[in-house]
Short mmCIF file of C-alpha atoms in Angstrom, two decimals:
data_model
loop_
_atom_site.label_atom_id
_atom_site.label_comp_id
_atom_site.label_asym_id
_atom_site.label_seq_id
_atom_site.Cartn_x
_atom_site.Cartn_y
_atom_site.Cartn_z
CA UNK A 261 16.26 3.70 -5.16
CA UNK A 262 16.86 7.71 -5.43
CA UNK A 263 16.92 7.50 -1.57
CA UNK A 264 19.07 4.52 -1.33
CA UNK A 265 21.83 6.32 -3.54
CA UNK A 266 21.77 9.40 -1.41
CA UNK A 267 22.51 7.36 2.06
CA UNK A 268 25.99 6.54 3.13
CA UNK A 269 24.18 4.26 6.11
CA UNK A 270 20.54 2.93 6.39
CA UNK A 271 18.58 4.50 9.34
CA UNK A 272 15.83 3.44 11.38
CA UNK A 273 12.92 5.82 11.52
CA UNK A 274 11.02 5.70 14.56
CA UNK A 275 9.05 6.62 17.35
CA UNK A 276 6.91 5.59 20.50
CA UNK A 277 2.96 6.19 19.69
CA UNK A 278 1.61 5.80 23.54
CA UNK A 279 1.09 9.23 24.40
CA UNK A 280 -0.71 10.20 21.08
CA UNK A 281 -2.74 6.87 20.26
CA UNK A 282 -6.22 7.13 21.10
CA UNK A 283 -6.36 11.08 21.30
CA UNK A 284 -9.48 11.62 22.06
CA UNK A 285 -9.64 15.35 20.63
CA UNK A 286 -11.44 16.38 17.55
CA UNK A 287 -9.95 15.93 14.04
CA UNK A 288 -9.78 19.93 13.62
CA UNK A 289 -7.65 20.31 17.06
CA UNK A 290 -4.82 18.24 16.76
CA UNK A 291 -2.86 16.44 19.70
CA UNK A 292 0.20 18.03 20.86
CA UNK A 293 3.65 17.61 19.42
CA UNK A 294 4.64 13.86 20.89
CA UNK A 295 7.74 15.01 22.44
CA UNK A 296 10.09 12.28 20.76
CA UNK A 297 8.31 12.74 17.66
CA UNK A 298 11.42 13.84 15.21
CA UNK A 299 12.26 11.94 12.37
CA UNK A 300 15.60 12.79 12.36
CA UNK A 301 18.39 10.07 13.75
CA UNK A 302 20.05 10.49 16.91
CA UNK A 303 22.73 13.46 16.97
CA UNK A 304 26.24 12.44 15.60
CA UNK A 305 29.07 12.83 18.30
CA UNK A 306 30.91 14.14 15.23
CA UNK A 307 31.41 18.05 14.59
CA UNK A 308 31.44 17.51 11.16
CA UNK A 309 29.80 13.91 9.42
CA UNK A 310 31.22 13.02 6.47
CA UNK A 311 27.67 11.59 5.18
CA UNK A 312 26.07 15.18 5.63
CA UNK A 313 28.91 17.90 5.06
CA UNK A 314 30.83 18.59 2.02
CA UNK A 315 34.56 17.47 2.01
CA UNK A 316 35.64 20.97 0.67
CA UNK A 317 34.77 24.84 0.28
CA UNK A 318 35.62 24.54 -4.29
CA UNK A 319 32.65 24.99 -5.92
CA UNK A 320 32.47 23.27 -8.54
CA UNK A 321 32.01 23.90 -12.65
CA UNK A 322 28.49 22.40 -13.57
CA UNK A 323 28.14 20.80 -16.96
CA UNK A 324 24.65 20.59 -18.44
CA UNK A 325 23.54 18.24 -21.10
CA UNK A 326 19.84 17.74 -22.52
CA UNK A 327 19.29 14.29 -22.32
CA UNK A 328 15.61 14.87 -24.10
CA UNK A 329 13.70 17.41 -25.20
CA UNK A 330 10.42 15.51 -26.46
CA UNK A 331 8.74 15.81 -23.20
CA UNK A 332 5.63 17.95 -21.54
CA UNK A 333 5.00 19.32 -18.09
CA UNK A 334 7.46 16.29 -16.88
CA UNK A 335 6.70 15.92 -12.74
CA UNK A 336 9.21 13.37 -11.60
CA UNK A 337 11.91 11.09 -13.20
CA UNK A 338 13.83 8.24 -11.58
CA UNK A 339 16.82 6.61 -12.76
CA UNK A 340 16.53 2.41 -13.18
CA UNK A 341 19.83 2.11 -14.88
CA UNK A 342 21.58 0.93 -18.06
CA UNK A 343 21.07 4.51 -19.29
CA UNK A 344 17.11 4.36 -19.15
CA UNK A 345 14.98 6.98 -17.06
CA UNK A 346 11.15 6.79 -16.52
CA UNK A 347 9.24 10.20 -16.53
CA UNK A 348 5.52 11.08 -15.44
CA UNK A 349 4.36 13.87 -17.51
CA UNK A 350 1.73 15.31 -16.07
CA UNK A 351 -0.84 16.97 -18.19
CA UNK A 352 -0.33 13.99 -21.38
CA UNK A 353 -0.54 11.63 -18.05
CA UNK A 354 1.45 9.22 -19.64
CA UNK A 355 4.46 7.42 -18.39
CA UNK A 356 8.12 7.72 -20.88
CA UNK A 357 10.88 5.82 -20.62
CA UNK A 358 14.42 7.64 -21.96
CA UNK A 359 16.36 4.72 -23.15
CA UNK A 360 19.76 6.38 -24.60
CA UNK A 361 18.24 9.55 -25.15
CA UNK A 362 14.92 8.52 -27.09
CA UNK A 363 11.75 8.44 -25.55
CA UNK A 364 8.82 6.23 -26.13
CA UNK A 365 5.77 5.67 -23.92
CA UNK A 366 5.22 3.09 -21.88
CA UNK A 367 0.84 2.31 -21.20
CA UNK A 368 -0.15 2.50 -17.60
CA UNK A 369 -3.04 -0.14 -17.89
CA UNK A 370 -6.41 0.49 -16.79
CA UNK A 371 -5.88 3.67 -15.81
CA UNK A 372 -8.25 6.61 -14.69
CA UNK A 373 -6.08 9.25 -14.29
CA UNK A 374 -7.59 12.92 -14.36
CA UNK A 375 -6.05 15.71 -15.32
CA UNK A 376 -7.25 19.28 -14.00
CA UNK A 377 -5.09 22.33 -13.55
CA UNK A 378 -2.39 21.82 -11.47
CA UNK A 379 -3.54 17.74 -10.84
CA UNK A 380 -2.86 14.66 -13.55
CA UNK A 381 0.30 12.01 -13.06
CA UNK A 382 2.65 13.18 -11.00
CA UNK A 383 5.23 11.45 -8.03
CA UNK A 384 7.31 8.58 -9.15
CA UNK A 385 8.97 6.38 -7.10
CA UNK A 386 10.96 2.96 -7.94
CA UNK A 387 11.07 0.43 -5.40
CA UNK A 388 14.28 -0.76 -3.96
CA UNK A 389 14.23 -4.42 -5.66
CA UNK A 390 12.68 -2.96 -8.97
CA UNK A 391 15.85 -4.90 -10.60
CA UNK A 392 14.38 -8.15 -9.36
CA UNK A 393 10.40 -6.94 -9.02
CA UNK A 394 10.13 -3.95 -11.55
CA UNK A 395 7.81 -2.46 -9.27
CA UNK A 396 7.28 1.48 -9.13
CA UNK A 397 4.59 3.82 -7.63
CA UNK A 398 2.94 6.52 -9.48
CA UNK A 399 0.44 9.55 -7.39
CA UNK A 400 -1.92 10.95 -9.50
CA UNK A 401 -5.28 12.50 -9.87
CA UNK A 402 -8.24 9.97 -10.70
CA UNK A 403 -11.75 8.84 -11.86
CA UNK A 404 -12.42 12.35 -12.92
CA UNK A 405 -11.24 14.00 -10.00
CA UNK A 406 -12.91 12.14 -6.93
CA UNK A 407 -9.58 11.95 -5.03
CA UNK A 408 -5.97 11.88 -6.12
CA UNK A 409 -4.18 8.40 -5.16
CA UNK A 410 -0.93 6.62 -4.73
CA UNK A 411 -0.87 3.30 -6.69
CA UNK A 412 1.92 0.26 -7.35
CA UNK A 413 2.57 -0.91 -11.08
CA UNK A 414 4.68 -4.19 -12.04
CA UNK A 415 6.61 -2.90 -15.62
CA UNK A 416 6.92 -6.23 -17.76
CA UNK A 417 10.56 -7.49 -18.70
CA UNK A 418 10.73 -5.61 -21.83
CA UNK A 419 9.59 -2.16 -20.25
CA UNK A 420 6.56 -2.19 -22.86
CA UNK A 421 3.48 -1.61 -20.29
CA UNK A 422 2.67 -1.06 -16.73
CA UNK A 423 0.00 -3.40 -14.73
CA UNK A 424 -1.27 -2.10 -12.15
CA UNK A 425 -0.76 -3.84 -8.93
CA UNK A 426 -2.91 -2.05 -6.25
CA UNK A 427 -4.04 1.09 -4.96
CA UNK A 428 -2.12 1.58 -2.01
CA UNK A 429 -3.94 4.71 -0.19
CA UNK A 430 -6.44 6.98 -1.82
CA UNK A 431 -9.05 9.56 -1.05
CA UNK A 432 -6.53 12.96 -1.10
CA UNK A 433 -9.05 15.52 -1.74
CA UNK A 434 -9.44 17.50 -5.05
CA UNK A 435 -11.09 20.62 -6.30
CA UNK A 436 -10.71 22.14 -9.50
CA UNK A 437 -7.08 20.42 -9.40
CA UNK A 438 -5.47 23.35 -7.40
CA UNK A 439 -3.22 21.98 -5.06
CA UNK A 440 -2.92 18.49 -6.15
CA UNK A 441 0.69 17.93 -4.30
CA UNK A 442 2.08 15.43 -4.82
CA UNK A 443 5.70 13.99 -4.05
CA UNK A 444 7.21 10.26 -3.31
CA UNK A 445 9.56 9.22 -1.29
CA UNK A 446 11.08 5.34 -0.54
CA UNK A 447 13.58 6.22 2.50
CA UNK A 448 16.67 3.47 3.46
CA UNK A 449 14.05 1.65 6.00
CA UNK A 450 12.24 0.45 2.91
CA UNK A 451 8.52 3.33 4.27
CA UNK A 452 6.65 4.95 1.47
CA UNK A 453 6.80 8.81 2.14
CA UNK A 454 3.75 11.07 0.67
CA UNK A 455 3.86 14.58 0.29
CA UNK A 456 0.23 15.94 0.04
CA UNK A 457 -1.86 18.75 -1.06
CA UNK A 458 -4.30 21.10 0.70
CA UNK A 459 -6.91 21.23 -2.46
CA UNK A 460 -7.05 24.87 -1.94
CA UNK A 461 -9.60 24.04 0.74
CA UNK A 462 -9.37 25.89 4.08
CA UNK A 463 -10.39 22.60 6.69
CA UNK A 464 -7.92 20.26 4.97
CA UNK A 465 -4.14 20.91 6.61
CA UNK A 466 -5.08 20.88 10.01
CA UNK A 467 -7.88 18.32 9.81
CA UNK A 468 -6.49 14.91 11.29
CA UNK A 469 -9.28 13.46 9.21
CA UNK A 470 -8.44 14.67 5.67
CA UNK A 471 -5.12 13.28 3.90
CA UNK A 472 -5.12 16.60 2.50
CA UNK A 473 -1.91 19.31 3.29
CA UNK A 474 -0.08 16.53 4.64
CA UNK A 475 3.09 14.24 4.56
CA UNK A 476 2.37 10.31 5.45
CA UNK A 477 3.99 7.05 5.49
CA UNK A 478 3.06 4.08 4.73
CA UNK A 479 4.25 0.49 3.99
CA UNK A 480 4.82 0.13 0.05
CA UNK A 481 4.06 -3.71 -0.12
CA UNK A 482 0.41 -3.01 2.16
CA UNK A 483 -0.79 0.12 1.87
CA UNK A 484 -0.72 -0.14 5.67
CA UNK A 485 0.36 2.61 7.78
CA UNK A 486 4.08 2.47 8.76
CA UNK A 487 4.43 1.28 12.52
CA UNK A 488 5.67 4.21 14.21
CA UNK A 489 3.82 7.04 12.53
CA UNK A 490 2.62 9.64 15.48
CA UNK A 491 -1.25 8.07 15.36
CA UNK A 492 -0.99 4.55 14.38
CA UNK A 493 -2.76 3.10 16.70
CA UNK A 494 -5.93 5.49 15.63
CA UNK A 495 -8.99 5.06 13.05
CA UNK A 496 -9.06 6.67 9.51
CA UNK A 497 -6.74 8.96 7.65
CA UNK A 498 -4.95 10.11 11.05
CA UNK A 499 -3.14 6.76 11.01
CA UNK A 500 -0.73 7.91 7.51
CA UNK A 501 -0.21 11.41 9.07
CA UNK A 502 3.37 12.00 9.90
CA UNK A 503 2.90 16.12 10.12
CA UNK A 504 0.18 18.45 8.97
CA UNK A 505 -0.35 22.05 8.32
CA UNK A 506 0.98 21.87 4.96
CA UNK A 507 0.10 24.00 1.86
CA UNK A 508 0.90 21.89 -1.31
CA UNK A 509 3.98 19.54 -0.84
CA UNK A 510 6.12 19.86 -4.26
CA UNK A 511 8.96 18.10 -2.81
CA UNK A 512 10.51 15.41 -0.53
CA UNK A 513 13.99 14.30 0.45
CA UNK A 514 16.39 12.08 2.48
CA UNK A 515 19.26 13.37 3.67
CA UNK A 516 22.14 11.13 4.71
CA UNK A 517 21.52 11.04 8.17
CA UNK A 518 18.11 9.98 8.14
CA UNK A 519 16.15 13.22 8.57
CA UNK A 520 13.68 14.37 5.83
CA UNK A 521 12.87 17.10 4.25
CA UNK A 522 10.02 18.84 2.69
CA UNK A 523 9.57 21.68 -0.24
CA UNK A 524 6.55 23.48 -0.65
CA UNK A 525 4.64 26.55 -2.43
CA UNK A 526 3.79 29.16 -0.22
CA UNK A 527 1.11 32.08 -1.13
CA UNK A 528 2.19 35.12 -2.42
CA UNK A 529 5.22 34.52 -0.09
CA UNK A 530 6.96 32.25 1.79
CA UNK A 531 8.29 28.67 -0.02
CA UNK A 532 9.28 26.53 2.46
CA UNK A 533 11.81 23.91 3.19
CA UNK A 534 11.11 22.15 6.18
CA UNK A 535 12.51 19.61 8.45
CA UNK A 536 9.92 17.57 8.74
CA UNK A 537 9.18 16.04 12.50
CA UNK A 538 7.04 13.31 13.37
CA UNK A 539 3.42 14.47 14.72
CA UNK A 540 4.87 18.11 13.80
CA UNK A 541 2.66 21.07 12.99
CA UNK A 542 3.65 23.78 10.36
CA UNK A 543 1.52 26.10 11.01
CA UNK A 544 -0.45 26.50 7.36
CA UNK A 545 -4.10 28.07 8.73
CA UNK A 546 -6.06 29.38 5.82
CA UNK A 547 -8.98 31.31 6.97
CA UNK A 548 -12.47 30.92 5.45
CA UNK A 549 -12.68 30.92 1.83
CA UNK A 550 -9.77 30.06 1.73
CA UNK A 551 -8.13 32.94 2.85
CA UNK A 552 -4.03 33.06 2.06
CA UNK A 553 -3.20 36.68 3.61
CA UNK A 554 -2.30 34.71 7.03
CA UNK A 555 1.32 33.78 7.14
CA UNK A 556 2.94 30.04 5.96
CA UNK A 557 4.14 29.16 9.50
CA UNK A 558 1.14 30.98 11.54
CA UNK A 559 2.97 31.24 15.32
CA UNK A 560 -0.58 32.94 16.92
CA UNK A 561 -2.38 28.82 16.37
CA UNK A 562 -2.49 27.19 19.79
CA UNK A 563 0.52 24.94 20.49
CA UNK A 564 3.95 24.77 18.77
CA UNK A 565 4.39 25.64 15.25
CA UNK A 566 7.46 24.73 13.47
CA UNK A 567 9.36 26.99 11.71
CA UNK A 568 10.89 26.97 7.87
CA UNK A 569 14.41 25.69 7.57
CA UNK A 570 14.62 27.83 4.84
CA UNK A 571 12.09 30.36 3.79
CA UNK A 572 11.74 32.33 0.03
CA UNK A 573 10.61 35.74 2.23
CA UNK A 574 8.37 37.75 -0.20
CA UNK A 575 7.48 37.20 -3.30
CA UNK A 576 7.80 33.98 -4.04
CA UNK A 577 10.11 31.83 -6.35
CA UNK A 578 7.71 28.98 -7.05
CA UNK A 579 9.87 25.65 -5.36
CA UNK A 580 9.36 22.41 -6.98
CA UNK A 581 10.96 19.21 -6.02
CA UNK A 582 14.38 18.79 -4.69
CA UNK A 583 16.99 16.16 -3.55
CA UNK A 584 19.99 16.30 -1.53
CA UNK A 585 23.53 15.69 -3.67
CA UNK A 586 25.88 13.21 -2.87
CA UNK A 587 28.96 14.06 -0.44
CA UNK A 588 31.63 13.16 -3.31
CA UNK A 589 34.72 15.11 -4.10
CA UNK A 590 33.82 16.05 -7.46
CA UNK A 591 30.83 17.94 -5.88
CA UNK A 592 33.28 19.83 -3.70
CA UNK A 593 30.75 22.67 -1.39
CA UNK A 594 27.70 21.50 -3.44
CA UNK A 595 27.66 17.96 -0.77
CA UNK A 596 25.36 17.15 1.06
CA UNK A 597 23.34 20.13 -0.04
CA UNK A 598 19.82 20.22 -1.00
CA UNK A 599 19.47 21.12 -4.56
CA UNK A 600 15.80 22.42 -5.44
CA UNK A 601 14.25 23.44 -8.79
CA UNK A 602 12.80 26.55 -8.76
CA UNK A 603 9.68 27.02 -11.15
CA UNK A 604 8.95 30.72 -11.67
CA UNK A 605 12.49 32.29 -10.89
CA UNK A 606 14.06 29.68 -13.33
CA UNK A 607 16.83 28.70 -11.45
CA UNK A 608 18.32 25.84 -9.78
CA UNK A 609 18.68 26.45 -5.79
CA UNK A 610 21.41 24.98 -3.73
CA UNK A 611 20.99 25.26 0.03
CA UNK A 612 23.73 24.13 2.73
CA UNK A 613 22.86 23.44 6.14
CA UNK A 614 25.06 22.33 8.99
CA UNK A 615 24.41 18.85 10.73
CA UNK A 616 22.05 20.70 13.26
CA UNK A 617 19.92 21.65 10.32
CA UNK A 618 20.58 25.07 10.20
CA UNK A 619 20.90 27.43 6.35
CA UNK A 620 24.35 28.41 6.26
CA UNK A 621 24.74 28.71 2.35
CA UNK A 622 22.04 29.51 -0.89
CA UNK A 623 23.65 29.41 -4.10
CA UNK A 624 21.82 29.67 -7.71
CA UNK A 625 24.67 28.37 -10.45
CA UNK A 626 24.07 30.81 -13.46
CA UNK A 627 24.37 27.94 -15.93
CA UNK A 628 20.73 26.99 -15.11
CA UNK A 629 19.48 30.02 -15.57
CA UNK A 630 19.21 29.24 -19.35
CA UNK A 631 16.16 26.44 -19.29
CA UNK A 632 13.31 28.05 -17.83
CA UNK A 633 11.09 26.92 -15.62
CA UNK A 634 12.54 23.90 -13.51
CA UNK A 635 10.08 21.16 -11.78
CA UNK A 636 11.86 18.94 -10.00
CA UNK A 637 15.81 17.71 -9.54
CA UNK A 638 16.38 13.80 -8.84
CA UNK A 639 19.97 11.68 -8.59
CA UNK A 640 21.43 9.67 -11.42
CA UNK A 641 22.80 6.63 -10.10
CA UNK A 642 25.81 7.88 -10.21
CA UNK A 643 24.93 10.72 -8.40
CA UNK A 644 24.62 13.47 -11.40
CA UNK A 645 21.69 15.33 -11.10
CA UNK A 646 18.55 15.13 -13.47
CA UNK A 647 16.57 18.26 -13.64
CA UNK A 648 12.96 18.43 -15.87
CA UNK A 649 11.97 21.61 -17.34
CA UNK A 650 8.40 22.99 -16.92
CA UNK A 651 7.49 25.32 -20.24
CA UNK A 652 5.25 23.15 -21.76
CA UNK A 653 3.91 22.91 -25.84
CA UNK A 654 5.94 19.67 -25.75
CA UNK A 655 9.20 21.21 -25.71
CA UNK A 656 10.21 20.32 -22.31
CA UNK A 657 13.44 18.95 -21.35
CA UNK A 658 15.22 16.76 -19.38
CA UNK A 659 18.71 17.86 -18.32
CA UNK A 660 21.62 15.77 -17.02
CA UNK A 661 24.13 18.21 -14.12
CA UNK A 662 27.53 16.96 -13.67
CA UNK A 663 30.12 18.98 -11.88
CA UNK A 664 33.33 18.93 -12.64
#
């Protein structure tokens, strides 16, 4: 749904799989970069796309209302419409609707969900039909922390209770709950995208056999991996993979013309947005123990490593999830821009690129300045944003953004 709102045209994401299926070469050194492997569409002949640029340089006013403020460590929210939101707060690991402003909870049934540092219930996702099916997807931590897991629930008519449907993959390695990812993503050709986690273990993001420090893609109905992904046609885990060498995914987006787009923590420096490429390597090489003084995009691994779209330098700000804003009038330079909440600088980040994906414009409106901590921004179906707060003690607070 969020990604359906954000498209002005559905694209087809694919790719050939012949010269990577079958790779014979151990889990730990990857295949190289399938040469057609980009998920973005095919170049526009257009200088400037009206889907992806914004129609003018006025930046706009931005008016902030709390829609909430009962909430807790909330991780995602999606809009379903007729003024109700779902949350996930993570660390109560319970799922709220917003209906008009109140919130009440609605029971995930038969769940196991674990909660451990910086792990519990976190991605939401709605499915396209959810008017007809109700259907959403949840990624969370599990069964006391053997794996963290993406899993479908049917809501019943009166939005009362969540059944759970299936598990659709599972088996994302934990730890203590350090670097649990994890981020959703339904793009306009109906795939399941999965942002992933490293687990703070060294082996993980460039280990074609571990889920871990990864984004996948998968078919929402199945569980199956999506036709086209870069090793398909391979056994285990390495099917889902659509690019590794990841650190801990906090974010994923569509933009209008098909490409997607990846936030994520860095160590001490470096948060990354990242175009993400299909069998693509990003170059996040921990050494043993875990060892974080090598850099986010490490250029000295063998092959090609790709480079940050945009990069926080040093220190860090702490980037949490993110989604592109509608080209509309009313959102005058803000279009087509990726608009990221930022956890420990407490802002709200607003990043322009051109149609060859290239930073030409990072903006930080001081009006969200005032809410502290931010986790994630996500569209309103009429393309406002929502933005969650991340302070915790159950004062949290979900925010409606509309420019004017």
């Amino acid at each position: 749904m969020r990604a359906a709102i954000a498209l002005a045209s559905v694209v087809t994401l694919g790719l050939s799989t012949a010269a990577c299926a079958g790779d014979p070469s151990p889990a730990t050194t990857p295949p190289p970069l399938n040469p057609s492997g980009s998920a973005s569409a095919p170049p526009s002949t257009s200088s400037t796309p009206s889907a992806v640029l914004p129609t003018s340089d006025r930046v706009p006013d931005l008016d902030v209302e709390v829609v909430n403020d009962e909430l807790d460590h909330p991780w995602d929210v999606a809009d379903i419409g007729e003024d109700r939101l779902l949350v996930t707060e993570r660390e109560r690991a319970v799922l709220s609707l917003i209906d008009g402003g109140e919130r009440r909870e609605i029971p995930l049934e038969d769940n196991d969900i674990w909660v451990s540092g910086e792990t519990g219930l976190m991605g939401l996702e709605i499915d396209p039909d959810f008017a007809d099916n109700r259907r959403i997807y949840t990624c969370q931590g599990w069964n006391g922390g053997e794996d963290v897991r993406v899993i479908s629930w049917t809501l019943d008519a009166g939005l009362t209770r969540a059944t759970r449907e299936r598990t659709l993959i599972d088996g994302f390695p934990t730890t203590s709950g350090r670097h649990g990812g994890c981020r959703l993503l339904v793009t306009s050709d109906g795939a399941l995208w999965v942002g992933t986690g490293d687990a703070a273990n060294e082996e993980n993001p460039r280990n074609l056999d571990s889920l871990g420090g990864k984004t996948l893609r998968l078919d929402p109905e199945t569980g199956e991996p999506w036709p086209g992904n870069p090793w398909a046609g391979d056994e285990g885990p390495r099917r889902f993979i659509t690019s590794f060498g990841h650190r801990n995914v906090q974010g994923l987006a569509q933009r209008a013309d098909g490409t997607i787009w990846s936030v994520e923590h860095g160590p001490d420096r470096d948060d990354e947005v990242n175009e993400i490429t299909l069998g693509g390597d990003y170059g996040w090489n921990p050494g043993a123990g875990y060892d974080e003084s090598v850099p986010m995009t490490d250029q000295d691994l063998p092959g090609k490593q790709i480079e940050a779209a945009w990069s926080s330098g040093n220190p860090t700000v702490a980037t949490g999830g993110g989604t592109f804003i509608p080209v509309q009038d009313r959102w005058g330079a803000y279009g087509g821009a990726l608009a990221v909440a930022v956890l420990k600088d407490q802002e709200l980040l607003i990043l322009s690129f051109d149609e060859s994906g290239k930073l030409t414009e990072e903006r930080a409106p001081e009006v969200m300045r005032d809410y502290g901590r931010l986790r994630t921004v996500s569209l309103a179906a009429d393309g406002d944003l929502l933005v969650t707060t991340d302070n915790g003690d159950g004062e949290d607070v979900l925010l409606r953004v509309t420019p004017r």
